[in-house]
Amino acid sequence: MLPFKLVYSDAYYLPIGEHVFPAEKYRRIRDRLLATGVAEASDFLEPQPTTDQDILLVHKPEYLHKLKTGTLSPREEMELEVPYSRELVEAFWLAAGGSILAARHALSDGVGISIGGGFHHAFPDHGEGFCMIHDVAVAIRRLQRDGKIRNAMTVDCDVHQGNGTAAIFAGPRTTGEPLPSVGPGTRSSDLSGKMRGAQAGAVFAISLHQHNNYPAWKPPSSIDVDLPDGVRDDDYLAWLDNAVSSGLRQFEPDLLCYIAGADPYREDQLGGLSLTIEGLKKRDELVFRVARARNIPVMVTFAGGYAQKVEDTVTIHCNTVIAAKAVASGR
Ligand SMILES: [Zn+2]
């Protein structure tokens, strides 16, 4: 039995037909975790869809209305890059409910993992890049509203920048101390501007991503690490370590939301970095280790993953659970 919960529903499946996003990955991850004995049936929790009220903690009423009534404009639907349907709306409400549940369990168990979510390209007033609703932001705002957390940090390791996260939380933003990073837009810490015991409601957003990739416009996160094409395991891990350490020197989060995209993988169809499956597992271990050393609860969502072989995407996501288990049990 795992020392934490996995949040999953068969209804996480996104009804988007033939698509580069392998919507069946969620079920396959669950099946693999059970088949390999990493998890037992009792480790899984079934989420409930979140409420409109929770969605409105992040999203604009006009956007929610369009989603509920099926009145997105053709342009808005094109930007979403997945075909609109009533069922798709339900799947995103469920993903947000799953992230809330995972975050609650992170607070009690140290870790909580949703086998889904991570829709970091959703903005308050529109969706894009396969993301209709920002489930992680909804979870953060709901837990803040409930008084369970004051602040949070997002650590986004999807190959694509977390533009929705940056737009929703818009700061605290810092510049100054150089990170071992390249490219324009790289932001880092300013040790003179520490945010220890940061103001209630604050969310510190870290994003490590490929610079030459979607989204073209990258609104500033608290720390953006714009990676050049083809970055390999060792460099990636050094950048990640530096970014997270830098963030935690400035900000003490009550919850760390880890967006564990599988798409920095070298065989990803939508990514241009060169991480191996083993390197991605080390990435996960690094995040869990740093958080555990500081007693920061970690909520995990899975975000993107478009490997040529869906099996590889499934392996990378399963390894995140294995890494969490290893770190939680002190190995
Ligand atoms: Zn991605």
PDB file of N, CA, C and O in Angstrom, residues 9 11-16 19 21 23 26 47-52 54-55 59 63-64 67-68 72 80-100 114 116-123 126-139 303 306:
ATOM      1  N   SER A   9     -10.166   8.727 -11.997  1.00  0.00           N
ATOM      2  CA  SER A   9     -11.491   8.303 -12.448  1.00  0.00           C
ATOM      3  C   SER A   9     -11.394   7.898 -13.918  1.00  0.00           C
ATOM      4  O   SER A   9     -10.650   8.521 -14.692  1.00  0.00           O
ATOM      5  N   ALA A  11     -13.492   8.595 -15.886  1.00  0.00           N
ATOM      6  CA  ALA A  11     -14.039   9.766 -16.584  1.00  0.00           C
ATOM      7  C   ALA A  11     -13.015  10.893 -16.735  1.00  0.00           C
ATOM      8  O   ALA A  11     -13.347  11.960 -17.244  1.00  0.00           O
ATOM      9  N   TYR A  12     -11.769  10.671 -16.331  1.00  0.00           N
ATOM     10  CA  TYR A  12     -10.698  11.619 -16.676  1.00  0.00           C
ATOM     11  C   TYR A  12     -10.466  11.633 -18.202  1.00  0.00           C
ATOM     12  O   TYR A  12      -9.903  12.579 -18.741  1.00  0.00           O
ATOM     13  N   TYR A  13     -10.855  10.528 -18.823  1.00  0.00           N
ATOM     14  CA  TYR A  13     -10.695  10.419 -20.283  1.00  0.00           C
ATOM     15  C   TYR A  13     -11.272  11.655 -20.962  1.00  0.00           C
ATOM     16  O   TYR A  13     -12.398  12.080 -20.658  1.00  0.00           O
ATOM     17  N   LEU A  14     -10.488  12.242 -21.875  1.00  0.00           N
ATOM     18  CA  LEU A  14     -10.971  13.417 -22.609  1.00  0.00           C
ATOM     19  C   LEU A  14     -11.553  12.961 -23.948  1.00  0.00           C
ATOM     20  O   LEU A  14     -10.844  12.361 -24.756  1.00  0.00           O
ATOM     21  N   PRO A  15     -12.837  13.225 -24.176  1.00  0.00           N
ATOM     22  CA  PRO A  15     -13.474  12.771 -25.421  1.00  0.00           C
ATOM     23  C   PRO A  15     -13.111  13.680 -26.588  1.00  0.00           C
ATOM     24  O   PRO A  15     -13.889  14.529 -27.015  1.00  0.00           O
ATOM     25  N   ILE A  16     -11.901  13.505 -27.120  1.00  0.00           N
ATOM     26  CA  ILE A  16     -11.414  14.402 -28.173  1.00  0.00           C
ATOM     27  C   ILE A  16     -11.068  13.650 -29.454  1.00  0.00           C
ATOM     28  O   ILE A  16     -10.484  14.215 -30.377  1.00  0.00           O
ATOM     29  N   HIS A  19      -6.317  12.261 -31.639  1.00  0.00           N
ATOM     30  CA  HIS A  19      -5.675  13.521 -31.247  1.00  0.00           C
ATOM     31  C   HIS A  19      -4.269  13.210 -30.784  1.00  0.00           C
ATOM     32  O   HIS A  19      -4.002  12.112 -30.291  1.00  0.00           O
ATOM     33  N   PHE A  21      -2.967  14.323 -28.242  1.00  0.00           N
ATOM     34  CA  PHE A  21      -3.069  14.107 -26.792  1.00  0.00           C
ATOM     35  C   PHE A  21      -3.650  12.716 -26.555  1.00  0.00           C
ATOM     36  O   PHE A  21      -4.805  12.458 -26.899  1.00  0.00           O
ATOM     37  N   ALA A  23      -5.563  10.599 -24.808  1.00  0.00           N
ATOM     38  CA  ALA A  23      -6.512  10.726 -23.688  1.00  0.00           C
ATOM     39  C   ALA A  23      -6.664   9.425 -22.912  1.00  0.00           C
ATOM     40  O   ALA A  23      -7.127   9.436 -21.772  1.00  0.00           O
ATOM     41  N   TYR A  26      -4.479   8.082 -19.045  1.00  0.00           N
ATOM     42  CA  TYR A  26      -4.815   8.037 -17.627  1.00  0.00           C
ATOM     43  C   TYR A  26      -5.181   6.612 -17.186  1.00  0.00           C
ATOM     44  O   TYR A  26      -4.691   6.115 -16.192  1.00  0.00           O
ATOM     45  N   PRO A  47     -12.494  10.967  -7.625  1.00  0.00           N
ATOM     46  CA  PRO A  47     -12.870  12.369  -7.410  1.00  0.00           C
ATOM     47  C   PRO A  47     -14.302  12.662  -7.843  1.00  0.00           C
ATOM     48  O   PRO A  47     -14.890  11.901  -8.601  1.00  0.00           O
ATOM     49  N   GLN A  48     -14.819  13.770  -7.350  1.00  0.00           N
ATOM     50  CA  GLN A  48     -16.105  14.299  -7.803  1.00  0.00           C
ATOM     51  C   GLN A  48     -15.839  15.549  -8.643  1.00  0.00           C
ATOM     52  O   GLN A  48     -14.847  16.246  -8.402  1.00  0.00           O
ATOM     53  N   PRO A  49     -16.714  15.841  -9.598  1.00  0.00           N
ATOM     54  CA  PRO A  49     -16.536  17.095 -10.353  1.00  0.00           C
ATOM     55  C   PRO A  49     -16.590  18.283  -9.393  1.00  0.00           C
ATOM     56  O   PRO A  49     -17.311  18.237  -8.396  1.00  0.00           O
ATOM     57  N   THR A  50     -15.809  19.303  -9.693  1.00  0.00           N
ATOM     58  CA  THR A  50     -15.868  20.479  -8.840  1.00  0.00           C
ATOM     59  C   THR A  50     -17.127  21.287  -9.166  1.00  0.00           C
ATOM     60  O   THR A  50     -17.853  20.981 -10.113  1.00  0.00           O
ATOM     61  N   THR A  51     -17.370  22.315  -8.377  1.00  0.00           N
ATOM     62  CA  THR A  51     -18.573  23.127  -8.573  1.00  0.00           C
ATOM     63  C   THR A  51     -18.262  24.352  -9.443  1.00  0.00           C
ATOM     64  O   THR A  51     -17.101  24.770  -9.549  1.00  0.00           O
ATOM     65  N   ASP A  52     -19.299  24.929 -10.011  1.00  0.00           N
ATOM     66  CA  ASP A  52     -19.124  26.169 -10.766  1.00  0.00           C
ATOM     67  C   ASP A  52     -18.516  27.255  -9.880  1.00  0.00           C
ATOM     68  O   ASP A  52     -17.697  28.056 -10.314  1.00  0.00           O
ATOM     69  N   ASP A  54     -16.376  26.908  -7.517  1.00  0.00           N
ATOM     70  CA  ASP A  54     -14.926  26.734  -7.445  1.00  0.00           C
ATOM     71  C   ASP A  54     -14.250  27.206  -8.736  1.00  0.00           C
ATOM     72  O   ASP A  54     -13.201  27.844  -8.718  1.00  0.00           O
ATOM     73  N   ILE A  55     -14.867  26.877  -9.870  1.00  0.00           N
ATOM     74  CA  ILE A  55     -14.293  27.299 -11.156  1.00  0.00           C
ATOM     75  C   ILE A  55     -14.189  28.828 -11.188  1.00  0.00           C
ATOM     76  O   ILE A  55     -13.216  29.398 -11.683  1.00  0.00           O
ATOM     77  N   HIS A  59     -11.759  31.443 -12.957  1.00  0.00           N
ATOM     78  CA  HIS A  59     -12.199  31.794 -14.303  1.00  0.00           C
ATOM     79  C   HIS A  59     -13.316  32.845 -14.299  1.00  0.00           C
ATOM     80  O   HIS A  59     -14.068  32.970 -13.333  1.00  0.00           O
ATOM     81  N   TYR A  63     -16.672  33.428 -19.429  1.00  0.00           N
ATOM     82  CA  TYR A  63     -16.059  32.225 -20.010  1.00  0.00           C
ATOM     83  C   TYR A  63     -16.804  30.979 -19.529  1.00  0.00           C
ATOM     84  O   TYR A  63     -17.117  30.084 -20.332  1.00  0.00           O
ATOM     85  N   LEU A  64     -17.110  30.921 -18.234  1.00  0.00           N
ATOM     86  CA  LEU A  64     -17.859  29.777 -17.706  1.00  0.00           C
ATOM     87  C   LEU A  64     -19.202  29.651 -18.427  1.00  0.00           C
ATOM     88  O   LEU A  64     -19.609  28.549 -18.807  1.00  0.00           O
ATOM     89  N   LEU A  67     -18.792  28.095 -21.791  1.00  0.00           N
ATOM     90  CA  LEU A  67     -18.523  26.657 -21.688  1.00  0.00           C
ATOM     91  C   LEU A  67     -19.793  25.885 -21.374  1.00  0.00           C
ATOM     92  O   LEU A  67     -20.053  24.827 -21.949  1.00  0.00           O
ATOM     93  N   LYS A  68     -20.610  26.430 -20.467  1.00  0.00           N
ATOM     94  CA  LYS A  68     -21.818  25.723 -20.050  1.00  0.00           C
ATOM     95  C   LYS A  68     -22.891  25.727 -21.128  1.00  0.00           C
ATOM     96  O   LYS A  68     -23.738  24.843 -21.176  1.00  0.00           O
ATOM     97  N   LEU A  72     -18.814  29.008 -27.305  1.00  0.00           N
ATOM     98  CA  LEU A  72     -17.487  29.509 -27.675  1.00  0.00           C
ATOM     99  C   LEU A  72     -17.521  29.918 -29.140  1.00  0.00           C
ATOM    100  O   LEU A  72     -18.212  29.274 -29.945  1.00  0.00           O
ATOM    101  N   LEU A  80      -8.458  26.550 -28.333  1.00  0.00           N
ATOM    102  CA  LEU A  80      -8.495  25.467 -27.349  1.00  0.00           C
ATOM    103  C   LEU A  80      -7.787  24.222 -27.896  1.00  0.00           C
ATOM    104  O   LEU A  80      -7.205  23.442 -27.148  1.00  0.00           O
ATOM    105  N   GLU A  81      -7.853  24.042 -29.190  1.00  0.00           N
ATOM    106  CA  GLU A  81      -7.167  22.945 -29.890  1.00  0.00           C
ATOM    107  C   GLU A  81      -7.681  21.556 -29.524  1.00  0.00           C
ATOM    108  O   GLU A  81      -7.012  20.554 -29.754  1.00  0.00           O
ATOM    109  N   VAL A  82      -8.845  21.507 -28.899  1.00  0.00           N
ATOM    110  CA  VAL A  82      -9.564  20.243 -28.728  1.00  0.00           C
ATOM    111  C   VAL A  82     -11.027  20.538 -29.049  1.00  0.00           C
ATOM    112  O   VAL A  82     -11.496  21.652 -28.805  1.00  0.00           O
ATOM    113  N   PRO A  83     -11.739  19.572 -29.625  1.00  0.00           N
ATOM    114  CA  PRO A  83     -13.123  19.847 -30.029  1.00  0.00           C
ATOM    115  C   PRO A  83     -14.048  19.997 -28.826  1.00  0.00           C
ATOM    116  O   PRO A  83     -14.065  19.139 -27.948  1.00  0.00           O
ATOM    117  N   TYR A  84     -14.808  21.092 -28.809  1.00  0.00           N
ATOM    118  CA  TYR A  84     -15.736  21.344 -27.703  1.00  0.00           C
ATOM    119  C   TYR A  84     -16.850  20.300 -27.677  1.00  0.00           C
ATOM    120  O   TYR A  84     -17.373  19.915 -28.709  1.00  0.00           O
ATOM    121  N   SER A  85     -17.166  19.855 -26.500  1.00  0.00           N
ATOM    122  CA  SER A  85     -18.397  19.076 -26.292  1.00  0.00           C
ATOM    123  C   SER A  85     -18.811  19.223 -24.839  1.00  0.00           C
ATOM    124  O   SER A  85     -17.998  19.591 -23.988  1.00  0.00           O
ATOM    125  N   ARG A  86     -20.049  18.940 -24.584  1.00  0.00           N
ATOM    126  CA  ARG A  86     -20.582  18.972 -23.215  1.00  0.00           C
ATOM    127  C   ARG A  86     -19.787  17.984 -22.319  1.00  0.00           C
ATOM    128  O   ARG A  86     -19.467  18.260 -21.172  1.00  0.00           O
ATOM    129  N   GLU A  87     -19.456  16.816 -22.933  1.00  0.00           N
ATOM    130  CA  GLU A  87     -18.721  15.784 -22.195  1.00  0.00           C
ATOM    131  C   GLU A  87     -17.320  16.273 -21.833  1.00  0.00           C
ATOM    132  O   GLU A  87     -16.792  15.948 -20.773  1.00  0.00           O
ATOM    133  N   LEU A  88     -16.739  17.063 -22.750  1.00  0.00           N
ATOM    134  CA  LEU A  88     -15.392  17.578 -22.472  1.00  0.00           C
ATOM    135  C   LEU A  88     -15.422  18.556 -21.286  1.00  0.00           C
ATOM    136  O   LEU A  88     -14.543  18.539 -20.424  1.00  0.00           O
ATOM    137  N   VAL A  89     -16.474  19.368 -21.249  1.00  0.00           N
ATOM    138  CA  VAL A  89     -16.636  20.289 -20.114  1.00  0.00           C
ATOM    139  C   VAL A  89     -16.699  19.486 -18.814  1.00  0.00           C
ATOM    140  O   VAL A  89     -16.021  19.803 -17.828  1.00  0.00           O
ATOM    141  N   GLU A  90     -17.466  18.404 -18.828  1.00  0.00           N
ATOM    142  CA  GLU A  90     -17.584  17.570 -17.617  1.00  0.00           C
ATOM    143  C   GLU A  90     -16.238  16.979 -17.217  1.00  0.00           C
ATOM    144  O   GLU A  90     -15.901  16.899 -16.031  1.00  0.00           O
ATOM    145  N   ALA A  91     -15.452  16.573 -18.220  1.00  0.00           N
ATOM    146  CA  ALA A  91     -14.136  15.988 -17.915  1.00  0.00           C
ATOM    147  C   ALA A  91     -13.217  17.024 -17.245  1.00  0.00           C
ATOM    148  O   ALA A  91     -12.449  16.687 -16.342  1.00  0.00           O
ATOM    149  N   PHE A  92     -13.326  18.279 -17.664  1.00  0.00           N
ATOM    150  CA  PHE A  92     -12.471  19.309 -17.056  1.00  0.00           C
ATOM    151  C   PHE A  92     -12.958  19.689 -15.651  1.00  0.00           C
ATOM    152  O   PHE A  92     -12.144  19.971 -14.771  1.00  0.00           O
ATOM    153  N   TRP A  93     -14.261  19.680 -15.440  1.00  0.00           N
ATOM    154  CA  TRP A  93     -14.780  19.934 -14.083  1.00  0.00           C
ATOM    155  C   TRP A  93     -14.305  18.809 -13.142  1.00  0.00           C
ATOM    156  O   TRP A  93     -13.968  19.040 -11.988  1.00  0.00           O
ATOM    157  N   LEU A  94     -14.268  17.598 -13.703  1.00  0.00           N
ATOM    158  CA  LEU A  94     -13.814  16.454 -12.908  1.00  0.00           C
ATOM    159  C   LEU A  94     -12.307  16.554 -12.622  1.00  0.00           C
ATOM    160  O   LEU A  94     -11.856  16.257 -11.511  1.00  0.00           O
ATOM    161  N   ALA A  95     -11.537  16.981 -13.635  1.00  0.00           N
ATOM    162  CA  ALA A  95     -10.087  17.135 -13.428  1.00  0.00           C
ATOM    163  C   ALA A  95      -9.818  18.134 -12.304  1.00  0.00           C
ATOM    164  O   ALA A  95      -8.940  17.921 -11.456  1.00  0.00           O
ATOM    165  N   ALA A  96     -10.584  19.204 -12.281  1.00  0.00           N
ATOM    166  CA  ALA A  96     -10.405  20.198 -11.213  1.00  0.00           C
ATOM    167  C   ALA A  96     -10.793  19.612  -9.856  1.00  0.00           C
ATOM    168  O   ALA A  96     -10.095  19.818  -8.857  1.00  0.00           O
ATOM    169  N   GLY A  97     -11.870  18.847  -9.833  1.00  0.00           N
ATOM    170  CA  GLY A  97     -12.258  18.169  -8.593  1.00  0.00           C
ATOM    171  C   GLY A  97     -11.165  17.210  -8.129  1.00  0.00           C
ATOM    172  O   GLY A  97     -10.873  17.101  -6.934  1.00  0.00           O
ATOM    173  N   GLY A  98     -10.533  16.530  -9.079  1.00  0.00           N
ATOM    174  CA  GLY A  98      -9.449  15.604  -8.761  1.00  0.00           C
ATOM    175  C   GLY A  98      -8.238  16.316  -8.191  1.00  0.00           C
ATOM    176  O   GLY A  98      -7.583  15.822  -7.264  1.00  0.00           O
ATOM    177  N   SER A  99      -7.939  17.475  -8.730  1.00  0.00           N
ATOM    178  CA  SER A  99      -6.787  18.231  -8.231  1.00  0.00           C
ATOM    179  C   SER A  99      -7.061  18.776  -6.826  1.00  0.00           C
ATOM    180  O   SER A  99      -6.159  18.803  -5.985  1.00  0.00           O
ATOM    181  N   ILE A 100      -8.291  19.192  -6.573  1.00  0.00           N
ATOM    182  CA  ILE A 100      -8.645  19.642  -5.220  1.00  0.00           C
ATOM    183  C   ILE A 100      -8.469  18.485  -4.235  1.00  0.00           C
ATOM    184  O   ILE A 100      -7.858  18.636  -3.163  1.00  0.00           O
ATOM    185  N   SER A 114      -2.813  13.306  -8.499  1.00  0.00           N
ATOM    186  CA  SER A 114      -3.931  13.082  -9.402  1.00  0.00           C
ATOM    187  C   SER A 114      -3.373  12.498 -10.705  1.00  0.00           C
ATOM    188  O   SER A 114      -2.476  13.085 -11.306  1.00  0.00           O
ATOM    189  N   GLY A 116      -3.963  12.741 -13.592  1.00  0.00           N
ATOM    190  CA  GLY A 116      -4.643  13.580 -14.576  1.00  0.00           C
ATOM    191  C   GLY A 116      -4.238  15.022 -14.334  1.00  0.00           C
ATOM    192  O   GLY A 116      -3.237  15.293 -13.666  1.00  0.00           O
ATOM    193  N   GLY A 117      -5.032  15.939 -14.855  1.00  0.00           N
ATOM    194  CA  GLY A 117      -4.853  17.364 -14.561  1.00  0.00           C
ATOM    195  C   GLY A 117      -3.569  17.965 -15.107  1.00  0.00           C
ATOM    196  O   GLY A 117      -2.913  17.418 -15.993  1.00  0.00           O
ATOM    197  N   GLY A 118      -3.239  19.144 -14.551  1.00  0.00           N
ATOM    198  CA  GLY A 118      -2.055  19.869 -15.017  1.00  0.00           C
ATOM    199  C   GLY A 118      -2.342  20.699 -16.254  1.00  0.00           C
ATOM    200  O   GLY A 118      -1.455  20.905 -17.093  1.00  0.00           O
ATOM    201  N   PHE A 119      -3.563  21.217 -16.349  1.00  0.00           N
ATOM    202  CA  PHE A 119      -3.964  21.967 -17.547  1.00  0.00           C
ATOM    203  C   PHE A 119      -3.544  23.433 -17.416  1.00  0.00           C
ATOM    204  O   PHE A 119      -4.358  24.336 -17.230  1.00  0.00           O
ATOM    205  N   HIS A 120      -2.256  23.620 -17.575  1.00  0.00           N
ATOM    206  CA  HIS A 120      -1.586  24.881 -17.223  1.00  0.00           C
ATOM    207  C   HIS A 120      -1.666  25.956 -18.305  1.00  0.00           C
ATOM    208  O   HIS A 120      -1.107  27.022 -18.124  1.00  0.00           O
ATOM    209  N   HIS A 121      -2.323  25.658 -19.422  1.00  0.00           N
ATOM    210  CA  HIS A 121      -2.475  26.683 -20.473  1.00  0.00           C
ATOM    211  C   HIS A 121      -3.845  27.366 -20.436  1.00  0.00           C
ATOM    212  O   HIS A 121      -4.153  28.162 -21.320  1.00  0.00           O
ATOM    213  N   ALA A 122      -4.661  27.035 -19.434  1.00  0.00           N
ATOM    214  CA  ALA A 122      -5.974  27.692 -19.340  1.00  0.00           C
ATOM    215  C   ALA A 122      -5.832  29.040 -18.637  1.00  0.00           C
ATOM    216  O   ALA A 122      -5.165  29.159 -17.613  1.00  0.00           O
ATOM    217  N   PHE A 123      -6.448  30.059 -19.205  1.00  0.00           N
ATOM    218  CA  PHE A 123      -6.442  31.428 -18.674  1.00  0.00           C
ATOM    219  C   PHE A 123      -7.790  31.711 -17.999  1.00  0.00           C
ATOM    220  O   PHE A 123      -8.760  30.992 -18.220  1.00  0.00           O
ATOM    221  N   HIS A 126     -10.159  32.365 -21.120  1.00  0.00           N
ATOM    222  CA  HIS A 126     -10.175  31.487 -22.298  1.00  0.00           C
ATOM    223  C   HIS A 126      -9.299  30.268 -22.063  1.00  0.00           C
ATOM    224  O   HIS A 126      -8.463  30.252 -21.155  1.00  0.00           O
ATOM    225  N   GLY A 127      -9.530  29.259 -22.918  1.00  0.00           N
ATOM    226  CA  GLY A 127      -8.690  28.075 -22.861  1.00  0.00           C
ATOM    227  C   GLY A 127      -7.808  28.012 -24.089  1.00  0.00           C
ATOM    228  O   GLY A 127      -8.122  28.598 -25.118  1.00  0.00           O
ATOM    229  N   GLU A 128      -6.672  27.335 -23.960  1.00  0.00           N
ATOM    230  CA  GLU A 128      -5.843  27.089 -25.129  1.00  0.00           C
ATOM    231  C   GLU A 128      -4.948  25.885 -24.896  1.00  0.00           C
ATOM    232  O   GLU A 128      -4.860  25.373 -23.776  1.00  0.00           O
ATOM    233  N   GLY A 129      -4.301  25.428 -25.961  1.00  0.00           N
ATOM    234  CA  GLY A 129      -3.338  24.336 -25.839  1.00  0.00           C
ATOM    235  C   GLY A 129      -3.879  23.112 -25.111  1.00  0.00           C
ATOM    236  O   GLY A 129      -3.212  22.560 -24.238  1.00  0.00           O
ATOM    237  N   PHE A 130      -5.060  22.671 -25.481  1.00  0.00           N
ATOM    238  CA  PHE A 130      -5.738  21.482 -24.930  1.00  0.00           C
ATOM    239  C   PHE A 130      -6.264  21.697 -23.501  1.00  0.00           C
ATOM    240  O   PHE A 130      -6.710  20.743 -22.869  1.00  0.00           O
ATOM    241  N   CYS A 131      -6.188  22.924 -22.990  1.00  0.00           N
ATOM    242  CA  CYS A 131      -6.548  23.168 -21.588  1.00  0.00           C
ATOM    243  C   CYS A 131      -7.757  24.096 -21.483  1.00  0.00           C
ATOM    244  O   CYS A 131      -7.680  25.266 -21.849  1.00  0.00           O
ATOM    245  N   MET A 132      -8.866  23.587 -20.959  1.00  0.00           N
ATOM    246  CA  MET A 132     -10.094  24.375 -20.853  1.00  0.00           C
ATOM    247  C   MET A 132     -10.171  25.090 -19.509  1.00  0.00           C
ATOM    248  O   MET A 132     -10.568  26.249 -19.430  1.00  0.00           O
ATOM    249  N   ILE A 133      -9.814  24.352 -18.451  1.00  0.00           N
ATOM    250  CA  ILE A 133      -9.917  24.851 -17.079  1.00  0.00           C
ATOM    251  C   ILE A 133      -8.579  24.617 -16.380  1.00  0.00           C
ATOM    252  O   ILE A 133      -7.992  23.550 -16.510  1.00  0.00           O
ATOM    253  N   HIS A 134      -8.106  25.606 -15.642  1.00  0.00           N
ATOM    254  CA  HIS A 134      -6.823  25.453 -14.927  1.00  0.00           C
ATOM    255  C   HIS A 134      -7.087  24.759 -13.590  1.00  0.00           C
ATOM    256  O   HIS A 134      -7.312  25.398 -12.573  1.00  0.00           O
ATOM    257  N   ASP A 135      -7.064  23.431 -13.639  1.00  0.00           N
ATOM    258  CA  ASP A 135      -7.406  22.631 -12.456  1.00  0.00           C
ATOM    259  C   ASP A 135      -6.501  22.920 -11.252  1.00  0.00           C
ATOM    260  O   ASP A 135      -6.960  22.922 -10.113  1.00  0.00           O
ATOM    261  N   VAL A 136      -5.207  23.159 -11.514  1.00  0.00           N
ATOM    262  CA  VAL A 136      -4.272  23.382 -10.406  1.00  0.00           C
ATOM    263  C   VAL A 136      -4.586  24.723  -9.724  1.00  0.00           C
ATOM    264  O   VAL A 136      -4.617  24.815  -8.495  1.00  0.00           O
ATOM    265  N   ALA A 137      -4.846  25.738 -10.527  1.00  0.00           N
ATOM    266  CA  ALA A 137      -5.185  27.051  -9.960  1.00  0.00           C
ATOM    267  C   ALA A 137      -6.490  26.973  -9.173  1.00  0.00           C
ATOM    268  O   ALA A 137      -6.625  27.565  -8.091  1.00  0.00           O
ATOM    269  N   VAL A 138      -7.458  26.228  -9.701  1.00  0.00           N
ATOM    270  CA  VAL A 138      -8.736  26.067  -8.985  1.00  0.00           C
ATOM    271  C   VAL A 138      -8.480  25.403  -7.632  1.00  0.00           C
ATOM    272  O   VAL A 138      -9.021  25.825  -6.601  1.00  0.00           O
ATOM    273  N   ALA A 139      -7.628  24.376  -7.627  1.00  0.00           N
ATOM    274  CA  ALA A 139      -7.336  23.669  -6.368  1.00  0.00           C
ATOM    275  C   ALA A 139      -6.672  24.608  -5.362  1.00  0.00           C
ATOM    276  O   ALA A 139      -7.028  24.632  -4.178  1.00  0.00           O
ATOM    277  N   ALA A 303      -0.184  16.736 -16.607  1.00  0.00           N
ATOM    278  CA  ALA A 303       0.002  17.602 -17.785  1.00  0.00           C
ATOM    279  C   ALA A 303       0.301  16.817 -19.062  1.00  0.00           C
ATOM    280  O   ALA A 303      -0.245  15.745 -19.279  1.00  0.00           O
ATOM    281  N   TYR A 306       3.530  13.375 -25.122  1.00  0.00           N
ATOM    282  CA  TYR A 306       3.144  13.048 -26.512  1.00  0.00           C
ATOM    283  C   TYR A 306       4.220  12.187 -27.168  1.00  0.00           C
ATOM    284  O   TYR A 306       4.572  12.380 -28.328  1.00  0.00           O
TER     285      TYR A 306
END
